[in-house]
Amino acid sequence: MAIDSVYVRAFQLKGELNYKGQKLLTYDIKYPQFSSERFRNFTNKLSVYYRAEAELYKKYHVMKLFQMAIDDYEYAIANDFPVRIYEVLTEYTVTYNDKYILSLYFDRYEYTGGAHGMTTRSADTWNLRTGRRMDLADFFPGRKDYVNYIIANINSQIAKKVKEEDAYYFDDVDDLVKENFNEKNFYIVPEGVMIFYQLYEIAPYSSGIQTFLIPVKI
């Protein structure tokens, strides 16, 4: 392992919840644990943080969904409807682990009935030397107008995709790109900064989570 990176191990909380002998919800919550001789204190704290996040998500949010599943079950049985099994799945992806920077994102998928489930993405980028969360502005030093620069770059990429790939976005996509821009919605890849938009924010569900690479030197 390089001195400017950390070792990553995969952990998970997995199981199913039953009611009156009927399986109503399955969950699989994956989360990372980190280790490093050089950054031992920070990686220990980071591991505790992500483990606690996973456990709290299971304890509160998954149990809230389970109660919803019970209500749906009782309604389905009373009205002779099919019983739908809820599903919760959390996946994480480490996108950068080098040069004292650790970046990763989480996709949380929830199915609670209907035509399809919903996925929500979140991301974190950490400076291993300082032990602090990095901001988007950190990757655009000396550029005060970095937000406008990013938005213009994204709109240019969208226009190119529509022309060359016949990609589909909502009609007012230029306004939506600006309105839904969130400085927390980014992660790092070797080629630069990846900006993402949640489902339905700028394009239909079928288009998936939209990502845009903004090339910068890492």
XYZ file of C-alpha atoms in Angstrom:
218
model
C 0.000 0.000 0.000
C 1.336 3.440 -0.929
C 2.089 5.873 1.891
C -0.333 8.415 0.409
C -3.370 6.095 0.336
C -5.343 3.835 2.688
C -6.428 0.213 2.716
C -10.162 -0.351 2.234
C -12.207 -3.323 3.473
C -15.844 -4.049 2.701
C -18.391 -4.713 5.458
C -22.154 -5.111 5.363
C -25.343 -5.341 7.385
C -27.618 -7.836 5.685
C -30.882 -9.498 6.595
C -34.636 -9.650 6.194
C -37.597 -8.558 8.288
C -40.707 -10.702 8.623
C -44.250 -10.088 9.808
C -46.801 -12.831 10.517
C -44.512 -15.329 8.808
C -44.263 -13.214 5.648
C -41.001 -11.694 4.446
C -41.698 -8.005 3.934
C -38.305 -6.337 3.633
C -34.744 -7.264 2.722
C -31.742 -5.061 3.351
C -28.098 -5.140 2.322
C -26.126 -2.150 3.591
C -22.498 -2.148 2.502
C -20.036 0.225 4.126
C -16.243 0.684 4.080
C -13.665 0.322 6.824
C -10.211 1.833 6.475
C -6.734 1.207 7.815
C -3.357 2.929 7.482
C -0.202 2.985 9.543
C 0.538 6.603 8.656
C -3.007 7.895 9.110
C -4.106 5.480 11.821
C -5.960 7.982 14.003
C -7.909 9.432 11.104
C -8.755 6.114 9.469
C -9.954 4.758 12.814
C -12.282 7.750 13.200
C -13.447 7.421 9.598
C -14.211 3.738 10.076
C -16.243 4.473 13.202
C -18.099 7.208 11.303
C -19.148 4.997 8.394
C -19.998 2.043 10.617
C -22.193 4.276 12.778
C -23.881 5.712 9.680
C -24.735 2.225 8.449
C -26.041 1.124 11.836
C -28.156 4.252 12.296
C -29.568 3.889 8.806
C -30.604 0.335 9.635
C -31.933 1.188 13.083
C -34.070 4.147 12.118
C -34.690 4.407 8.380
C -34.935 0.701 7.562
C -37.259 0.155 10.509
C -39.403 3.070 9.342
C -39.679 1.408 5.931
C -40.528 -1.890 7.641
C -43.475 -0.230 9.380
C -44.606 1.074 5.987
C -44.265 -2.449 4.606
C -46.457 -3.791 7.432
C -49.144 -1.197 6.670
C -49.001 -2.103 2.975
C -49.202 -5.797 3.859
C -52.319 -5.354 5.967
C -53.954 -3.317 3.209
C -52.984 -5.861 0.547
C -54.348 -8.793 2.561
C -57.582 -6.961 3.357
C -58.150 -6.139 -0.319
C -56.790 -9.336 -1.866
C -53.869 -7.521 -3.503
C -50.398 -9.015 -4.078
C -47.884 -8.453 -1.285
C -44.854 -6.416 -2.344
C -41.512 -7.064 -0.685
C -39.593 -3.902 0.142
C -35.900 -3.798 -0.698
C -33.071 -1.639 0.653
C -29.609 -1.733 -0.880
C -26.606 0.494 -0.183
C -23.492 0.226 -2.333
C -20.316 2.286 -2.139
C -17.577 2.928 -4.675
C -14.118 4.284 -3.901
C -13.248 6.487 -6.874
C -9.903 7.914 -5.743
C -7.360 6.733 -3.176
C -4.055 8.421 -3.914
C -2.027 11.593 -3.290
C -3.434 11.889 0.244
C -6.991 12.109 -1.111
C -9.751 9.566 -0.483
C -12.981 9.983 -2.447
C -16.028 7.725 -2.550
C -19.748 7.767 -3.204
C -22.742 5.834 -1.861
C -25.831 4.769 -3.797
C -28.860 4.012 -1.626
C -31.608 2.139 -3.437
C -35.054 1.698 -1.929
C -37.985 -0.193 -3.422
C -41.308 0.363 -1.689
C -43.692 -0.749 -4.408
C -44.645 0.759 -7.716
C -42.936 0.498 -11.073
C -39.415 0.964 -9.780
C -37.325 1.896 -6.776
C -35.376 5.086 -6.135
C -31.634 5.550 -5.836
C -30.076 8.479 -3.990
C -26.354 9.222 -4.281
C -24.109 10.940 -1.741
C -20.352 11.432 -1.771
C -17.415 12.295 0.472
C -13.884 13.413 -0.291
C -11.286 13.459 2.488
C -7.808 14.929 2.884
C -5.782 12.236 4.634
C -3.117 14.620 5.905
C -5.448 17.178 7.488
C -8.208 14.725 8.350
C -10.902 17.038 7.027
C -13.630 16.780 4.429
C -12.659 18.545 1.215
C -14.893 21.093 -0.488
C -15.488 21.494 -4.193
C -13.701 24.852 -4.101
C -10.480 23.096 -3.018
C -10.094 21.708 -6.540
C -10.440 25.086 -8.241
C -7.816 27.217 -6.473
C -7.679 30.823 -7.597
C -10.989 30.582 -9.495
C -13.674 32.521 -7.636
C -16.239 31.847 -10.352
C -15.759 28.072 -10.254
C -19.490 27.373 -9.862
C -20.376 29.333 -13.001
C -17.465 27.660 -14.780
C -18.730 24.196 -13.820
C -22.330 24.942 -14.791
C -21.259 26.298 -18.186
C -19.133 23.183 -18.715
C -22.044 20.891 -17.828
C -24.441 22.708 -20.149
C -21.891 22.401 -22.942
C -21.576 18.647 -22.315
C -25.348 18.248 -22.338
C -25.693 20.110 -25.627
C -23.059 17.829 -27.131
C -24.761 14.673 -25.817
C -28.130 15.770 -27.210
C -26.593 16.460 -30.616
C -24.253 13.483 -30.915
C -25.873 10.779 -28.773
C -29.541 11.750 -29.036
C -29.613 11.949 -25.241
C -32.821 13.214 -23.632
C -33.070 15.858 -20.928
C -35.950 17.957 -19.665
C -36.798 20.941 -21.883
C -35.580 23.527 -19.364
C -32.390 21.617 -18.614
C -30.159 24.724 -18.616
C -32.213 26.245 -15.802
C -32.444 22.919 -13.966
C -28.684 22.411 -14.070
C -28.270 25.701 -12.222
C -31.242 25.305 -9.869
C -30.284 21.781 -8.773
C -26.529 22.290 -8.612
C -25.275 21.121 -5.216
C -21.671 21.720 -4.207
C -21.772 18.572 -2.070
C -22.630 16.371 -5.045
C -19.164 15.581 -6.317
C -16.394 13.018 -6.062
C -12.878 12.739 -7.416
C -11.605 10.497 -10.205
C -8.081 10.424 -11.683
C -9.195 12.680 -14.553
C -10.727 15.378 -12.350
C -13.944 16.237 -10.531
C -17.153 14.323 -11.217
C -20.359 16.303 -10.632
C -23.599 14.365 -10.287
C -27.314 15.101 -10.300
C -29.954 12.984 -8.585
C -32.685 11.119 -10.446
C -35.343 13.364 -11.989
C -33.375 16.567 -11.362
C -32.406 17.248 -14.990
C -33.531 14.148 -16.894
C -36.118 11.335 -16.733
C -35.704 8.349 -14.414
C -34.667 6.140 -17.315
C -31.610 8.328 -17.902
C -30.216 7.416 -14.478
C -28.059 9.552 -12.204
C -26.373 12.123 -14.426
C -22.608 12.595 -14.077
C -20.300 15.148 -15.655
C -16.508 15.155 -15.617
C -14.850 18.517 -15.071
C -11.173 17.972 -15.924
C -8.770 19.348 -13.299
C -5.326 18.372 -12.118
C -5.545 16.354 -8.908
